C-alpha cells in the first residue's frame, strides 16, 4: 500500500521515474548519491527508498539519537556513530557494517550542497574497509530521473576508480544546476 502511495506521488504528481534498481540480495553496500545540491534531495531519496522497498541507512553522531528525535532518525534508517577512543570515522562505520545483517549506507560524497571540484574520499575508504561495493546513484533533476547504476567494487587503484565513478555523472544535473558536479 505504501509503495503505491510513494509511486503515485513521485511518478504521477511529481513526474519522476527510477531507472535501475538495487538487487535485494545486495544487503550491504555504500550508496553514493550525486549531485547533492539541494535539501530537496532528501525527499527524492525518501520516495526512491519507499518505491524500492529497501532499507537505506545513514550515520550521524550518537548525540542526535536521543528522545524524541532519536526515534525518528532510527525509523528513517539512521545508525548512531559511536566512535571509541583512537578510532576514526572510517573504521567506526566499517564496524557498523560488520555488526549489521543488512546495511546500505547512503552518503553524498560532495559533503555539501555547494559547488565542489572533487569529492571527499570517506565513502571510498569505508567501502574498502568494509569490503562492500559502491552503488552509484544520480538524482538528475533535468530529466526527473533517479539513475541507479550497477554496483562497483573498489580496486586498489583509487585514481581509476574515481575516474570511472566521476564518468557516470558527466551529464547529470542537480536541482541547483550551477552546483552540479562536473569533473
GROMACS .gro file of C-alpha atoms in nm:
model
  183
    1UNK     CA    1   0.000   0.000   0.000
    2UNK     CA    2   0.272   0.250   0.099
    3UNK     CA    3   0.465   0.167  -0.219
    4UNK     CA    4   0.164   0.262  -0.433
    5UNK     CA    5   0.130   0.594  -0.249
    6UNK     CA    6   0.502   0.667  -0.299
    7UNK     CA    7   0.473   0.578  -0.669
    8UNK     CA    8   0.161   0.790  -0.720
    9UNK     CA    9   0.318   1.100  -0.564
   10UNK     CA   10   0.668   1.055  -0.709
   11UNK     CA   11   0.578   0.937  -1.057
   12UNK     CA   12   0.231   1.073  -1.130
   13UNK     CA   13   0.228   1.403  -0.942
   14UNK     CA   14   0.599   1.494  -0.942
   15UNK     CA   15   0.676   1.337  -1.282
   16UNK     CA   16   0.987   1.144  -1.173
   17UNK     CA   17   1.095   0.792  -1.259
   18UNK     CA   18   1.354   0.546  -1.135
   19UNK     CA   19   1.594   0.389  -1.385
   20UNK     CA   20   1.761   0.081  -1.237
   21UNK     CA   21   1.738  -0.096  -0.904
   22UNK     CA   22   1.943  -0.228  -0.618
   23UNK     CA   23   1.941  -0.607  -0.610
   24UNK     CA   24   1.757  -0.720  -0.296
   25UNK     CA   25   2.035  -0.974  -0.237
   26UNK     CA   26   2.285  -0.690  -0.204
   27UNK     CA   27   2.233  -0.641   0.167
   28UNK     CA   28   2.545  -0.432   0.233
   29UNK     CA   29   2.682  -0.150   0.021
   30UNK     CA   30   2.778   0.216   0.015
   31UNK     CA   31   2.529   0.416  -0.193
   32UNK     CA   32   2.675   0.739  -0.327
   33UNK     CA   33   2.417   0.999  -0.427
   34UNK     CA   34   2.538   1.269  -0.667
   35UNK     CA   35   2.482   1.555  -0.721
   36UNK     CA   36   2.378   1.681  -0.382
   37UNK     CA   37   2.278   2.042  -0.450
   38UNK     CA   38   1.958   2.098  -0.252
   39UNK     CA   39   1.762   1.998   0.056
   40UNK     CA   40   1.505   1.861  -0.192
   41UNK     CA   41   1.740   1.565  -0.242
   42UNK     CA   42   1.621   1.434   0.095
   43UNK     CA   43   1.262   1.369  -0.010
   44UNK     CA   44   1.367   1.244  -0.356
   45UNK     CA   45   1.569   0.986  -0.164
   46UNK     CA   46   1.280   0.905   0.070
   47UNK     CA   47   1.045   0.846  -0.225
   48UNK     CA   48   1.306   0.634  -0.402
   49UNK     CA   49   1.357   0.422  -0.090
   50UNK     CA   50   0.981   0.383  -0.047
   51UNK     CA   51   0.931   0.271  -0.407
   52UNK     CA   52   1.226   0.029  -0.399
   53UNK     CA   53   1.104  -0.106  -0.064
   54UNK     CA   54   1.460  -0.144   0.062
   55UNK     CA   55   1.620  -0.025   0.379
   56UNK     CA   56   1.873   0.253   0.323
   57UNK     CA   57   2.077   0.391   0.606
   58UNK     CA   58   2.277   0.689   0.717
   59UNK     CA   59   2.507   0.755   1.010
   60UNK     CA   60   2.511   1.051   1.246
   61UNK     CA   61   2.678   1.128   1.576
   62UNK     CA   62   2.523   0.934   1.861
   63UNK     CA   63   2.423   1.252   2.045
   64UNK     CA   64   2.148   1.309   1.786
   65UNK     CA   65   1.978   0.980   1.875
   66UNK     CA   66   1.815   1.096   2.198
   67UNK     CA   67   1.441   1.105   2.261
   68UNK     CA   68   1.230   1.215   2.081
   69UNK     CA   69   1.434   1.276   1.763
   70UNK     CA   70   1.626   0.952   1.803
   71UNK     CA   71   1.310   0.753   1.734
   72UNK     CA   72   1.257   0.936   1.405
   73UNK     CA   73   1.621   0.902   1.300
   74UNK     CA   74   1.617   0.526   1.371
   75UNK     CA   75   1.287   0.487   1.182
   76UNK     CA   76   1.445   0.666   0.883
   77UNK     CA   77   1.737   0.421   0.881
   78UNK     CA   78   1.975   0.618   1.097
   79UNK     CA   79   2.255   0.447   1.283
   80UNK     CA   80   2.428   0.628   1.568
   81UNK     CA   81   2.801   0.663   1.521
   82UNK     CA   82   2.971   0.580   1.847
   83UNK     CA   83   3.342   0.624   1.796
   84UNK     CA   84   3.569   0.474   2.055
   85UNK     CA   85   3.897   0.636   2.154
   86UNK     CA   86   4.164   0.621   1.882
   87UNK     CA   87   3.913   0.506   1.621
   88UNK     CA   88   3.849   0.710   1.308
   89UNK     CA   89   3.517   0.752   1.133
   90UNK     CA   90   3.606   0.510   0.853
   91UNK     CA   91   3.685   0.231   1.098
   92UNK     CA   92   3.379   0.310   1.312
   93UNK     CA   93   3.145   0.296   1.013
   94UNK     CA   94   3.310  -0.020   0.878
   95UNK     CA   95   3.244  -0.175   1.220
   96UNK     CA   96   2.873  -0.093   1.183
   97UNK     CA   97   2.874  -0.291   0.856
   98UNK     CA   98   3.020  -0.593   1.036
   99UNK     CA   99   2.761  -0.568   1.317
  100UNK     CA  100   2.455  -0.542   1.092
  101UNK     CA  101   2.295  -0.813   0.881
  102UNK     CA  102   2.169  -0.551   0.635
  103UNK     CA  103   2.323  -0.206   0.594
  104UNK     CA  104   2.305   0.013   0.285
  105UNK     CA  105   2.482   0.336   0.370
  106UNK     CA  106   2.365   0.635   0.164
  107UNK     CA  107   2.613   0.920   0.151
  108UNK     CA  108   2.675   1.233  -0.055
  109UNK     CA  109   3.045   1.230  -0.148
  110UNK     CA  110   3.042   1.603  -0.219
  111UNK     CA  111   2.994   1.665   0.153
  112UNK     CA  112   2.795   1.983   0.092
  113UNK     CA  113   2.515   2.122  -0.124
  114UNK     CA  114   2.753   2.385  -0.259
  115UNK     CA  115   2.975   2.362  -0.566
  116UNK     CA  116   3.276   2.131  -0.531
  117UNK     CA  117   3.553   2.032  -0.770
  118UNK     CA  118   3.619   1.692  -0.616
  119UNK     CA  119   3.455   1.451  -0.379
  120UNK     CA  120   3.551   1.368  -0.026
  121UNK     CA  121   3.706   1.021  -0.011
  122UNK     CA  122   3.547   0.880   0.305
  123UNK     CA  123   3.282   0.676   0.120
  124UNK     CA  124   3.555   0.507  -0.082
  125UNK     CA  125   3.763   0.406   0.218
  126UNK     CA  126   3.451   0.293   0.407
  127UNK     CA  127   3.360   0.061   0.118
  128UNK     CA  128   3.716  -0.074   0.100
  129UNK     CA  129   3.744  -0.123   0.478
  130UNK     CA  130   3.401  -0.291   0.500
  131UNK     CA  131   3.461  -0.497   0.185
  132UNK     CA  132   3.138  -0.383   0.022
  133UNK     CA  133   3.057  -0.246  -0.323
  134UNK     CA  134   2.970   0.113  -0.409
  135UNK     CA  135   2.630   0.169  -0.572
  136UNK     CA  136   2.634   0.496  -0.765
  137UNK     CA  137   2.300   0.681  -0.774
  138UNK     CA  138   2.226   1.002  -0.964
  139UNK     CA  139   1.947   1.248  -0.887
  140UNK     CA  140   1.902   1.401  -1.233
  141UNK     CA  141   1.660   1.691  -1.192
  142UNK     CA  142   1.686   1.798  -1.557
  143UNK     CA  143   1.536   1.468  -1.673
  144UNK     CA  144   1.347   1.393  -1.347
  145UNK     CA  145   1.509   1.053  -1.312
  146UNK     CA  146   1.686   0.870  -1.033
  147UNK     CA  147   1.955   0.662  -1.204
  148UNK     CA  148   2.080   0.359  -1.015
  149UNK     CA  149   2.399   0.221  -1.163
  150UNK     CA  150   2.544  -0.127  -1.118
  151UNK     CA  151   2.743  -0.196  -0.801
  152UNK     CA  152   3.113  -0.123  -0.831
  153UNK     CA  153   3.373  -0.294  -0.617
  154UNK     CA  154   3.661  -0.055  -0.549
  155UNK     CA  155   4.003  -0.174  -0.661
  156UNK     CA  156   4.346  -0.085  -0.530
  157UNK     CA  157   4.372   0.198  -0.783
  158UNK     CA  158   4.186   0.496  -0.642
  159UNK     CA  159   4.258   0.714  -0.946
  160UNK     CA  160   4.099   0.461  -1.185
  161UNK     CA  161   3.805   0.406  -0.950
  162UNK     CA  162   3.729   0.777  -0.914
  163UNK     CA  163   3.770   0.836  -1.287
  164UNK     CA  164   3.510   0.568  -1.355
  165UNK     CA  165   3.270   0.694  -1.086
  166UNK     CA  166   3.304   1.056  -1.199
  167UNK     CA  167   3.224   0.950  -1.557
  168UNK     CA  168   2.881   0.822  -1.451
  169UNK     CA  169   2.771   1.173  -1.352
  170UNK     CA  170   2.901   1.357  -1.659
  171UNK     CA  171   2.561   1.477  -1.785
  172UNK     CA  172   2.364   1.471  -1.459
  173UNK     CA  173   2.214   1.797  -1.339
  174UNK     CA  174   2.117   1.865  -0.978
  175UNK     CA  175   1.829   2.085  -0.864
  176UNK     CA  176   2.069   2.379  -0.832
  177UNK     CA  177   2.234   2.321  -1.168
  178UNK     CA  178   2.530   2.554  -1.114
  179UNK     CA  179   2.632   2.340  -0.813
  180UNK     CA  180   2.614   2.011  -1.005
  181UNK     CA  181   2.930   1.808  -1.001
  182UNK     CA  182   3.123   1.810  -1.327
  183UNK     CA  183   3.479   1.683  -1.319
   0.00000   0.00000   0.00000
